[in-house]
Coordinates of C-alpha atoms in Angstrom, one line a residue:
M7 CA 108.6 85.1 157.7
L8 CA 108.8 83.7 154.2
R9 CA 111.1 84.9 151.5
L10 CA 110.6 82.7 148.4
L11 CA 111.3 82.7 144.7
S12 CA 107.7 83.7 143.8
T13 CA 106.6 82.5 140.4
R14 CA 103.4 80.4 140.4
S15 CA 101.1 82.3 138.1
P16 CA 98.5 81.5 135.5
A17 CA 99.7 81.5 131.9
V18 CA 100.9 85.0 130.9
V19 CA 100.3 86.6 127.6
R20 CA 102.1 89.8 126.4
R21 CA 100.0 92.2 124.4
P22 CA 102.4 94.1 122.1
S23 CA 100.1 96.9 121.1
R24 CA 101.5 100.2 120.3
S25 CA 98.4 101.9 121.5
L26 CA 98.3 100.2 124.9
S27 CA 100.8 101.6 127.4
T28 CA 102.5 99.5 130.1
F29 CA 100.2 100.8 132.8
A30 CA 97.0 101.2 130.8
N31 CA 95.2 98.4 132.6
Q32 CA 96.0 99.5 136.2
D33 CA 92.6 101.3 136.5
R34 CA 90.8 98.1 135.5
L35 CA 92.4 96.0 138.3
P36 CA 90.3 95.2 141.4
R37 CA 91.7 95.7 144.9
L38 CA 92.7 92.6 146.8
P39 CA 89.7 91.8 149.0
V40 CA 89.9 91.2 152.7
P41 CA 88.6 87.6 153.0
E42 CA 85.8 86.7 155.3
L43 CA 87.1 85.6 158.7
N44 CA 85.1 82.4 158.9
D45 CA 86.1 81.4 155.4
T46 CA 89.8 81.8 156.1
A47 CA 89.3 79.9 159.4
G48 CA 87.7 77.0 157.5
R49 CA 90.5 76.9 154.9
Y50 CA 93.1 77.0 157.6
L51 CA 91.5 74.0 159.5
R52 CA 91.3 72.1 156.2
S53 CA 95.1 72.7 155.7
L54 CA 95.8 71.2 159.2
Q55 CA 93.9 67.9 158.6
P56 CA 96.8 66.0 157.0
L57 CA 99.3 67.3 159.5
L58 CA 97.7 66.7 162.9
G59 CA 96.5 63.8 165.0
S60 CA 93.0 63.7 166.2
A61 CA 93.8 65.2 169.6
E62 CA 95.9 68.0 168.1
Y63 CA 93.2 68.8 165.5
A64 CA 90.5 69.0 168.2
Q65 CA 92.7 71.4 170.1
A66 CA 93.2 73.5 166.9
E67 CA 89.4 73.5 166.2
K68 CA 88.8 74.8 169.7
A69 CA 91.4 77.5 169.3
V70 CA 90.0 78.6 166.0
S71 CA 86.4 78.6 167.3
S72 CA 87.4 80.7 170.2
F73 CA 89.3 83.1 168.0
V74 CA 86.5 83.7 165.4
G75 CA 83.7 83.7 168.0
N76 CA 81.8 86.8 168.9
D77 CA 83.8 87.2 172.1
G78 CA 87.1 86.3 170.4
L79 CA 89.9 88.6 169.2
G80 CA 89.4 87.6 165.6
P81 CA 86.5 89.9 164.8
V82 CA 88.4 92.8 166.4
L83 CA 91.5 92.2 164.3
Q84 CA 89.3 91.8 161.2
R85 CA 87.7 95.2 161.8
R86 CA 91.1 96.8 162.2
L87 CA 92.3 95.1 159.0
Q88 CA 89.3 96.3 157.1
E89 CA 90.1 99.8 158.3
V90 CA 93.6 99.4 156.9
D91 CA 92.0 98.3 153.6
R92 CA 89.9 101.5 153.5
S93 CA 92.9 103.8 154.2
A94 CA 95.4 102.0 152.0
A95 CA 96.0 103.6 148.6
N96 CA 96.3 100.4 146.7
S97 CA 96.2 97.2 148.8
W98 CA 95.8 96.3 152.5
L99 CA 98.5 93.7 152.1
E100 CA 101.2 95.8 150.3
D101 CA 103.0 97.4 153.2
I102 CA 102.3 94.6 155.6
W103 CA 104.0 92.1 153.3
L104 CA 106.9 94.4 152.4
N105 CA 107.6 95.0 156.1
K106 CA 106.9 91.6 157.7
A107 CA 108.3 89.4 155.0
Y108 CA 111.3 91.4 154.0
L109 CA 112.3 94.7 155.6
E110 CA 112.0 93.6 159.2
W111 CA 114.0 90.4 158.5
R112 CA 117.3 90.9 160.3
G113 CA 119.3 87.8 159.3
P114 CA 121.6 87.9 156.3
S115 CA 119.5 88.5 153.2
Y116 CA 122.1 87.5 150.6
I117 CA 121.1 83.9 150.8
N118 CA 117.8 84.0 152.8
V119 CA 116.1 86.7 150.7
N120 CA 118.0 86.9 147.4
W121 CA 117.4 84.4 144.6
F122 CA 119.7 83.3 141.8
A123 CA 119.3 81.9 138.4
T124 CA 121.5 80.3 135.8
I125 CA 120.8 81.6 132.2
A126 CA 121.4 79.6 129.1
D127 CA 124.7 80.0 127.2
N128 CA 124.8 82.1 124.1
P129 CA 125.7 79.9 121.1
D130 CA 127.1 82.9 119.3
M131 CA 129.7 83.4 122.1
P132 CA 131.3 80.0 122.8
L133 CA 132.5 79.6 126.3
V134 CA 136.2 79.9 127.2
T135 CA 136.5 76.6 129.0
D136 CA 140.2 77.1 130.0
A137 CA 140.1 80.7 131.3
P138 CA 142.7 80.8 134.1
R139 CA 141.7 82.2 137.5
G140 CA 142.2 85.9 137.7
R141 CA 142.1 86.6 133.9
L142 CA 139.5 88.9 132.3
T143 CA 138.4 87.6 128.9
S144 CA 137.1 89.3 125.8
V145 CA 134.0 87.1 125.6
Q146 CA 133.2 88.1 129.1
I147 CA 133.3 91.8 128.2
M148 CA 131.4 91.3 125.0
R149 CA 128.6 89.3 126.5
A150 CA 128.2 91.6 129.5
A151 CA 128.0 94.6 127.1
R152 CA 125.4 93.0 124.9
L153 CA 123.3 92.1 128.0
V154 CA 123.6 95.6 129.4
V155 CA 122.4 97.1 126.1
H156 CA 119.2 95.0 126.1
L157 CA 118.5 95.6 129.8
L158 CA 118.8 99.3 129.2
E159 CA 116.3 98.9 126.4
A160 CA 114.0 97.4 128.9
N161 CA 114.6 100.3 131.3
D162 CA 113.7 102.8 128.5
A163 CA 110.6 100.8 127.7
V164 CA 109.4 100.9 131.3
N165 CA 110.2 104.6 131.6
S166 CA 108.4 105.4 128.3
Q167 CA 105.6 103.0 129.2
T168 CA 106.0 101.1 126.0
L169 CA 106.7 97.7 127.6
P170 CA 103.7 95.6 126.6
P171 CA 101.4 95.0 129.5
E172 CA 100.7 91.4 130.6
T173 CA 97.4 89.6 130.8
Q174 CA 96.4 86.1 131.9
R175 CA 95.2 83.7 129.3
G176 CA 91.6 84.8 128.7
G177 CA 92.5 88.5 128.8
T178 CA 92.5 89.2 132.6
P179 CA 94.9 92.1 133.1
M180 CA 97.9 91.7 135.4
C181 CA 99.3 94.5 137.6
M182 CA 102.5 96.0 136.1
N183 CA 103.4 98.1 139.2
Q184 CA 106.4 95.9 140.0
F185 CA 108.2 97.0 136.8
K186 CA 108.5 100.4 138.4
W187 CA 110.8 98.8 141.0
Q188 CA 113.1 97.0 138.7
F189 CA 115.7 99.7 137.9
G190 CA 117.5 102.1 140.2
T191 CA 116.3 100.2 143.2
T192 CA 118.3 99.2 146.3
R193 CA 117.6 97.8 149.7
V194 CA 119.2 100.0 152.3
A195 CA 120.2 98.5 155.7
R196 CA 118.7 100.4 158.7
P197 CA 118.6 99.4 162.4
G198 CA 115.5 97.3 163.1
R199 CA 113.9 97.7 159.7
D200 CA 115.5 98.3 156.3
E201 CA 114.1 100.6 153.6
V202 CA 114.0 100.5 149.8
V203 CA 115.2 103.4 147.7
N204 CA 113.8 103.8 144.2
Q205 CA 113.1 106.3 141.6
Y206 CA 110.5 106.0 138.8
P207 CA 111.0 106.9 136.1
S208 CA 114.5 105.5 136.6
T209 CA 116.6 108.3 135.2
A210 CA 120.0 107.5 136.6
K211 CA 122.7 107.5 133.9
H212 CA 125.0 104.8 135.4
I213 CA 125.2 101.2 136.3
L214 CA 127.3 99.6 139.1
L215 CA 130.2 97.5 138.1
M216 CA 131.7 94.9 140.5
Y217 CA 135.1 93.7 139.4
R218 CA 137.8 92.2 141.7
N219 CA 135.7 93.1 144.7
Q220 CA 135.8 96.8 143.7
T221 CA 133.0 99.1 142.9
V222 CA 132.9 101.3 139.8
E223 CA 130.4 103.8 138.5
V224 CA 129.9 103.1 134.8
P225 CA 128.0 105.8 132.9
V226 CA 125.7 104.3 130.2
Y227 CA 123.7 107.4 129.2
G228 CA 125.1 110.6 127.8
A229 CA 124.6 114.0 129.4
D230 CA 121.6 114.6 127.1
G231 CA 120.0 111.3 128.2
G232 CA 120.9 109.4 125.0
R233 CA 121.6 105.7 125.6
A234 CA 125.2 104.5 124.9
S235 CA 125.8 102.2 121.9
L236 CA 127.0 98.6 122.2
A237 CA 130.4 99.7 121.1
Q238 CA 130.5 102.4 123.8
I239 CA 129.3 100.1 126.6
T240 CA 131.9 97.5 125.6
S241 CA 134.6 100.3 125.8
Q242 CA 133.2 101.5 129.1
L243 CA 133.5 98.1 130.7
A244 CA 136.9 97.5 129.3
Q245 CA 138.1 100.9 130.5
A246 CA 136.6 100.4 134.0
T247 CA 138.3 97.1 134.5
K248 CA 141.7 98.6 133.4
R249 CA 141.3 101.3 135.9
V250 CA 140.7 98.8 138.7
D251 CA 143.6 96.7 137.6
S252 CA 145.9 99.7 137.5
A253 CA 144.8 100.8 140.9
L254 CA 145.4 97.3 142.4
D255 CA 148.7 97.0 140.7
K256 CA 149.9 100.2 142.2
D257 CA 149.1 98.9 145.7
R258 CA 149.6 95.1 145.8
N259 CA 148.1 95.1 149.3
Q260 CA 144.9 96.8 148.2
Q261 CA 143.3 93.4 147.4
Q262 CA 143.5 92.6 151.1
H263 CA 141.8 95.8 152.1
P264 CA 138.3 95.5 153.4
S265 CA 135.6 95.8 150.8
V266 CA 132.4 97.7 151.7
A267 CA 130.4 95.6 149.3
N268 CA 131.0 92.5 151.5
L269 CA 128.8 94.1 154.1
T270 CA 125.7 93.4 152.0
A271 CA 126.2 89.7 152.8
G272 CA 126.0 90.3 156.5
H273 CA 123.4 90.3 159.3
R274 CA 121.2 93.4 158.5
D275 CA 121.9 95.1 161.8
D276 CA 125.7 94.6 161.4
W277 CA 125.4 96.2 158.0
A278 CA 123.1 98.9 159.3
K279 CA 125.6 99.8 162.0
A280 CA 128.5 99.9 159.5
R281 CA 126.4 102.0 157.1
Q282 CA 125.7 104.6 159.8
L283 CA 129.5 104.8 160.5
L284 CA 130.2 105.1 156.8
E285 CA 127.6 107.9 156.5
L286 CA 129.5 110.0 159.0
D287 CA 131.9 110.8 156.1
A288 CA 130.7 113.0 153.3
A289 CA 132.7 111.1 150.6
N290 CA 131.2 107.8 151.8
R291 CA 127.7 109.3 151.7
A292 CA 128.2 110.3 148.1
S293 CA 129.6 106.9 147.2
L294 CA 126.6 105.1 148.8
A295 CA 124.2 107.4 146.9
T296 CA 126.0 106.4 143.7
V297 CA 125.6 102.7 144.4
D298 CA 122.0 103.0 145.6
S299 CA 120.9 105.0 142.5
A300 CA 122.6 102.8 139.9
L301 CA 120.2 101.2 137.5
F302 CA 121.5 97.7 138.2
G303 CA 124.7 95.9 138.9
V304 CA 127.0 94.0 136.6
C305 CA 129.5 91.6 138.2
L306 CA 132.5 90.5 136.1
D307 CA 133.9 87.5 137.9
V308 CA 137.5 86.6 137.4
D309 CA 138.4 84.9 140.7
V310 CA 136.8 81.7 139.4
D311 CA 138.3 78.4 138.1
P312 CA 137.4 76.5 135.0
Q313 CA 135.7 74.0 137.1
D314 CA 133.3 76.7 138.2
T315 CA 131.9 76.6 134.7
S316 CA 132.1 72.9 133.9
D317 CA 130.5 71.8 137.2
I318 CA 126.9 73.1 137.5
Q319 CA 127.0 72.8 141.3
R320 CA 130.0 75.1 141.5
T321 CA 128.3 77.5 139.0
V322 CA 125.3 77.6 141.4
G323 CA 127.6 78.5 144.3
V324 CA 129.2 81.3 142.3
L325 CA 125.8 82.8 141.5
N326 CA 124.2 82.1 144.9
H327 CA 126.8 83.3 147.4
S328 CA 130.1 83.9 145.5
D329 CA 132.7 82.9 148.0
A330 CA 131.0 84.4 151.0
G331 CA 129.8 87.5 149.2
S332 CA 132.8 88.5 147.1
N333 CA 132.3 90.8 144.1
R334 CA 128.6 91.5 144.8
W335 CA 126.4 94.3 146.1
F336 CA 123.6 92.0 147.2
D337 CA 121.2 94.9 147.9
K338 CA 120.8 95.8 144.3
S339 CA 117.5 94.7 142.8
M340 CA 119.3 93.0 139.8
Q341 CA 122.9 91.9 139.3
L342 CA 124.0 90.4 136.0
I343 CA 126.9 88.0 136.7
V344 CA 129.3 87.1 133.8
M345 CA 132.1 84.7 134.5
N346 CA 135.4 84.9 132.7
S347 CA 134.3 81.8 130.7
G348 CA 131.4 83.8 129.4
R349 CA 128.8 82.0 131.4
F350 CA 125.9 84.2 132.6
G351 CA 123.6 84.2 135.6
V352 CA 121.9 86.6 137.9
N353 CA 121.4 87.3 141.6
C354 CA 118.4 89.4 142.5
E355 CA 117.1 91.1 145.7
H356 CA 113.6 89.9 146.3
T357 CA 112.1 92.6 148.5
P358 CA 110.4 94.9 146.0
V359 CA 109.8 92.6 143.1
D360 CA 108.8 89.0 142.6
A361 CA 110.9 86.7 140.5
L362 CA 108.3 86.2 137.8
T363 CA 108.4 89.9 137.0
T364 CA 112.2 90.1 136.9
G365 CA 112.2 86.8 135.0
R366 CA 110.3 88.3 132.1
L367 CA 113.0 90.9 131.6
L368 CA 115.8 88.3 131.9
M369 CA 114.2 85.9 129.5
E370 CA 113.8 88.7 127.0
I371 CA 117.4 89.9 127.2
S372 CA 118.5 86.3 126.9
E373 CA 116.5 86.0 123.6
K374 CA 117.7 89.3 122.3
E375 CA 121.4 88.7 122.9
R376 CA 121.4 85.9 120.3
G377 CA 121.9 86.6 116.6
P378 CA 123.1 89.7 114.7
F379 CA 122.7 93.1 116.3
K380 CA 122.5 96.5 114.5
D381 CA 124.2 98.9 116.9
S382 CA 122.8 102.3 117.6
A383 CA 124.6 105.6 117.0
P384 CA 126.9 106.6 119.9
C385 CA 125.5 109.0 122.5
A386 CA 127.1 112.3 123.1
Q387 CA 129.1 113.4 126.1
L388 CA 129.4 110.0 127.8
A389 CA 131.3 110.4 131.0
E390 CA 134.2 108.0 131.8
P391 CA 133.9 105.2 134.4
V392 CA 134.9 106.2 137.9
P393 CA 136.1 103.8 140.6
I394 CA 134.0 104.5 143.7
Q395 CA 136.1 105.5 146.7
W396 CA 135.5 104.5 150.3
N397 CA 137.0 105.7 153.6
V398 CA 136.9 102.7 155.8
T399 CA 137.6 103.3 159.5
P400 CA 138.9 100.5 161.9
D401 CA 135.4 100.1 163.3
V402 CA 133.9 99.5 159.9
A403 CA 136.8 97.2 159.0
R404 CA 136.1 95.0 162.1
I405 CA 132.4 94.7 161.0
I406 CA 133.5 93.7 157.5
D407 CA 135.8 91.0 159.0
K408 CA 132.9 89.7 161.1
V409 CA 130.5 89.7 158.1
R410 CA 133.0 87.8 156.0
G411 CA 133.3 85.1 158.6
D412 CA 129.6 84.9 159.2
A413 CA 128.8 84.9 155.4
G414 CA 131.4 82.2 154.8
A415 CA 129.9 80.0 157.4
L416 CA 126.4 80.4 156.0
A417 CA 127.5 79.7 152.5
R418 CA 129.4 76.6 153.5
N419 CA 126.3 75.3 155.2
L420 CA 124.1 75.5 152.1
R421 CA 123.9 72.9 149.5
I422 CA 121.8 73.3 146.3
L423 CA 121.5 70.5 143.7
Q424 CA 120.4 71.1 140.2
C425 CA 118.5 68.0 139.1
G426 CA 116.2 66.7 136.4
A427 CA 114.0 64.0 135.1
D428 CA 114.1 63.7 131.3
Q429 CA 111.7 60.8 130.7
Y430 CA 108.8 63.1 130.1
G431 CA 107.5 66.6 130.6
A432 CA 104.5 68.9 130.5
H433 CA 103.2 67.7 127.1
W434 CA 103.0 64.0 128.2
I435 CA 101.4 65.1 131.6
K436 CA 98.7 67.0 129.8
T437 CA 98.0 64.5 127.0
H438 CA 98.5 61.2 128.8
A439 CA 98.0 61.9 132.5
G440 CA 95.3 64.5 131.9
A441 CA 96.6 66.7 134.6
S442 CA 97.9 70.2 135.3
P443 CA 101.7 69.9 135.1
D444 CA 102.0 72.0 138.3
A445 CA 99.5 70.0 140.2
Y446 CA 101.2 66.8 138.9
F447 CA 104.6 67.8 140.3
Q448 CA 103.2 69.0 143.6
V449 CA 101.3 65.7 144.2
A450 CA 104.4 63.8 143.2
L451 CA 106.5 65.8 145.6
Q452 CA 104.1 65.1 148.4
A453 CA 104.3 61.4 147.6
A454 CA 108.1 61.6 147.4
Y455 CA 108.3 63.2 150.9
F456 CA 106.0 60.6 152.4
R457 CA 108.0 57.8 150.7
H458 CA 111.2 59.3 152.1
Y459 CA 110.1 60.2 155.6
G460 CA 106.9 58.2 156.2
K461 CA 104.9 61.3 157.1
P462 CA 103.6 64.5 155.5
T463 CA 105.1 68.0 155.9
P464 CA 103.7 71.5 155.7
T465 CA 104.3 72.8 152.1
Y466 CA 104.5 76.3 150.7
E467 CA 104.0 77.0 147.0
S468 CA 104.1 80.5 145.7
S469 CA 101.0 81.9 143.8
S470 CA 100.8 85.2 142.1
L471 CA 98.2 87.8 143.1
R472 CA 99.0 90.1 140.2
R473 CA 95.4 90.0 139.0
F474 CA 94.9 92.5 141.8
L475 CA 96.2 96.1 142.1
H476 CA 99.7 96.0 143.6
G477 CA 99.4 92.3 144.1
R478 CA 102.4 90.2 145.2
T479 CA 102.0 86.6 146.3
E480 CA 99.8 84.1 148.3
T481 CA 100.6 80.7 149.6
I482 CA 99.2 77.4 148.2
R483 CA 99.3 75.0 151.1
S484 CA 100.0 72.0 148.9
C485 CA 99.9 69.3 151.6
T486 CA 96.3 68.2 151.5
V487 CA 94.2 65.3 152.7
E488 CA 93.9 64.1 149.1
S489 CA 97.6 64.2 148.4
L490 CA 98.3 62.3 151.7
D491 CA 95.8 59.6 150.7
F492 CA 97.6 59.2 147.4
A493 CA 101.0 59.2 149.0
R494 CA 99.9 56.4 151.4
I495 CA 98.6 54.1 148.7
L496 CA 101.3 54.6 146.0
D497 CA 103.6 52.0 147.5
D498 CA 100.8 49.7 148.7
S499 CA 101.2 46.5 146.7
S500 CA 97.7 45.4 147.7
A501 CA 96.0 48.4 146.1
S502 CA 94.8 48.3 142.6
L503 CA 96.2 50.5 139.9
Q504 CA 92.7 51.9 139.3
K505 CA 92.4 52.9 143.0
K506 CA 95.8 54.6 142.9
I507 CA 95.0 56.5 139.8
A508 CA 91.6 57.6 141.2
L509 CA 93.3 58.9 144.4
F510 CA 95.9 60.6 142.3
Q511 CA 93.3 62.4 140.2
R512 CA 91.5 63.5 143.4
A513 CA 94.7 64.9 144.7
V514 CA 95.4 66.8 141.5
A515 CA 91.8 68.2 141.5
A516 CA 92.3 69.3 145.1
H517 CA 95.5 71.1 144.2
V518 CA 94.0 72.8 141.2
E519 CA 91.1 74.0 143.4
L520 CA 93.6 75.4 146.1
S521 CA 95.7 77.1 143.4
A522 CA 92.7 78.8 141.9
A523 CA 91.5 80.0 145.3
A524 CA 95.0 81.3 146.2
A525 CA 95.2 83.3 143.0
A526 CA 91.8 84.7 143.6
G527 CA 92.9 86.0 147.0
R528 CA 91.2 83.2 149.0
G529 CA 94.3 81.7 150.6
V530 CA 95.2 81.3 154.2
D531 CA 98.5 82.8 155.0
R532 CA 98.3 86.4 153.8
H533 CA 95.0 87.0 155.6
L534 CA 96.3 85.5 158.9
L535 CA 99.5 87.6 158.5
G536 CA 97.3 90.7 158.1
L537 CA 95.4 89.8 161.2
R538 CA 98.5 89.2 163.2
A539 CA 99.8 92.6 162.1
Q540 CA 96.8 94.2 163.9
L541 CA 97.8 93.0 167.3
R542 CA 98.6 96.0 169.5
S543 CA 100.0 94.5 172.7
E544 CA 101.5 91.4 174.3
E545 CA 98.2 91.0 176.1
E546 CA 96.3 90.9 172.9
A547 CA 98.8 88.4 171.4
A548 CA 98.2 86.1 174.4
R549 CA 94.5 86.2 173.7
A550 CA 94.8 85.4 170.0
S551 CA 94.1 81.7 170.5
L552 CA 94.6 80.7 166.9
F553 CA 98.1 82.1 166.9
Q554 CA 98.9 80.7 170.3
D555 CA 97.9 77.2 169.4
P556 CA 101.0 75.1 168.5
A557 CA 99.3 74.0 165.3
Y558 CA 99.7 77.5 163.8
A559 CA 103.5 77.5 164.1
Q560 CA 103.7 73.9 163.1
S561 CA 101.7 74.5 159.9
M562 CA 104.1 77.3 159.0
T563 CA 107.2 75.3 159.5
F564 CA 107.5 74.4 155.9
G565 CA 109.5 71.3 155.4
L566 CA 109.0 71.9 151.7
S567 CA 109.2 75.5 150.2
T568 CA 108.5 75.3 146.5
S569 CA 108.2 77.5 143.5
N570 CA 107.3 76.8 139.9
V571 CA 109.9 78.5 137.6
T572 CA 108.5 77.3 134.3
P573 CA 109.9 77.6 131.6
G574 CA 113.3 76.3 132.4
E575 CA 115.0 76.0 129.0
R576 CA 117.0 79.2 129.5
F577 CA 116.2 80.2 133.1
R578 CA 116.7 78.0 136.1
G579 CA 116.2 79.7 139.5
G580 CA 116.9 78.5 143.0
F581 CA 116.8 79.6 146.6
A582 CA 117.6 78.4 150.1
P583 CA 115.2 76.5 152.4
V584 CA 113.1 78.6 154.7
T585 CA 113.3 76.3 157.7
A586 CA 116.3 74.7 159.4
D587 CA 115.2 71.1 158.7
G588 CA 113.4 71.8 155.4
Y589 CA 114.1 71.7 151.6
G590 CA 113.8 74.4 149.0
V591 CA 112.5 73.0 145.7
S592 CA 112.2 75.0 142.5
Y593 CA 111.0 73.2 139.4
A594 CA 110.2 73.9 135.7
M595 CA 107.7 71.8 133.8
D596 CA 109.0 72.1 130.3
K597 CA 107.5 70.4 127.3
S598 CA 109.7 67.3 127.2
D599 CA 111.4 67.2 130.6
I600 CA 111.2 68.2 134.2
K601 CA 113.9 70.3 135.8
F602 CA 114.2 70.9 139.5
S603 CA 116.6 71.9 142.3
V604 CA 116.8 70.8 145.9
S605 CA 118.4 72.9 148.6
E606 CA 119.2 72.1 152.2
W607 CA 121.2 73.3 155.2
L608 CA 124.0 70.9 155.8
D609 CA 123.9 71.1 159.6
S610 CA 120.4 69.7 159.6
P611 CA 120.1 66.2 161.1
V612 CA 116.9 65.6 159.2
T613 CA 117.6 66.5 155.5
D614 CA 119.7 64.7 152.9
A615 CA 119.4 66.5 149.6
P616 CA 121.1 63.9 147.4
A617 CA 118.9 61.1 148.8
F618 CA 115.7 63.2 148.6
R619 CA 116.6 64.1 145.0
D620 CA 116.8 60.4 144.1
T621 CA 113.4 59.8 145.8
I622 CA 111.8 62.6 143.8
R623 CA 113.2 61.1 140.6
S624 CA 112.0 57.6 141.5
T625 CA 108.6 58.9 142.4
L626 CA 108.3 60.7 139.2
A627 CA 109.3 57.6 137.3
D628 CA 106.9 55.4 139.2
L629 CA 104.0 57.8 138.7
H630 CA 104.9 58.0 135.0
H631 CA 104.8 54.2 134.8
A632 CA 101.5 53.9 136.7
A633 CA 99.8 56.6 134.6
S634 CA 101.1 55.1 131.3
K635 CA 99.9 51.6 132.3
H636 CA 96.5 53.0 133.3
A637 CA 96.2 55.0 130.0
G638 CA 97.1 51.9 128.0
S639 CA 94.4 49.9 129.8
T640 CA 91.6 52.3 129.2

């Protein structure tokens, strides 16, 4: 199943109206329709055309025809899915997607599900470039406290329903339900299938602090519900770190003791087994409840070197996996990570909320932390920070050791490169190439892959379904006949510039059409997933000819998994590849430049991220040259 940084969405507009509550538009939202079976079958076959030879395609056509025919299993599964739609409170896809894409995934989620982002530095708080390893800094505490204040403001706005609702350009409302799952939300490991714990309104009075691999409950609301001031939160964080330091100083060996937090980086069934063992102890049950209910996590990283700040690739490693999961509780929906240099990033659990939604909050707190700030009055009866205690049995300690080893191996196998192309950006693409910036990059990426490997590959691009009630995402299958035609001709020296530009424009138009269809609920993958979820036996699965045909699995083995994370001036997200021999590519089409990242698994005999990065850059440069030359000749 796919677990991607989900961002592709039409332009979003905030409507800051005092009279319009956060969820005022929910009743106006349509339900996600169940597509017609034959329509999805046609779109699916179209997506196979650039990927298959004639014999393979003929076999796929036969399998699809048998599946959707009157005697096929497709109509049966369609009727069952329509019944699911009639009985679902909000969306036929909601629970299917949550379970199949996330909660039933048993591999480690800390890299495969979670996403990370680097956030722009705060010019008002210059980085400490020579902070030695192990030392907490004042700028680290100050920046963390300021960020906490603004994120608590967002929590209060969601609770009071004063966060402005979002609409697409043109006024189409967008579903705001995901904001109810931003705070006080935690994924909980359970055997076979995890669960998500959440409370809305999010009325917990504390956040979770991770410091030196220890967990601390830090109250940020007073007994009467008043929010702590910036001065109080600064003091709370400082006091919490002193208590951890004092406890570790008393027992020098404590740092070598197993950390329960490390379990969140493990295989989900390993973590589920350890959690069951922990829950046999009443004190541990209380500690887990404290962690689960915390509004969000704050990680103060001191076990980092100055190079972890100066080298962007090392910064990415800290934010993405943090030395095999150290100083993180990866199951929290949001973790703010502040290094001792003052650099800030995030690591977020993807299950209940898509990155575009969380990204709005992160961009807003990044904007608010700059400039002067008038502090609020202190709240009354603010409790002191309390280190969270754990009783770790030998059996749990052995699982922690296993998880540490497994997580370390997984982290060492992942490479993520932050890249860019600064010759031009979205403004030039719109005004000179006359193209959608997203479609431009996707077509260029297809050409780059073909240039690099001499063949196309199945490609996943995330598209938002938030125009529908409780909508999440759909897939744009970006590898098209049109993009392949352009990829083939780009390096053909015998082809005219006019022919190349004409095929490029056809490819862009095809991508724009696919993107619009996906955003309107007329994609391929979510409907097919819904149909597969209606299979009731192995016998039925064997009869489902579309799913049994090798082309189905081939078309879902995404050699390119991609997400548009525009804008990228302050927020640069990334994620791991979703297939063993594939790449993960996130990109931001900013006004004057293009930012992108490329990830790979190092044990793959197929991928080479540095070389592919260079091919993407050269392809973008060549496309810029061709489009500029064509524009100058017309």
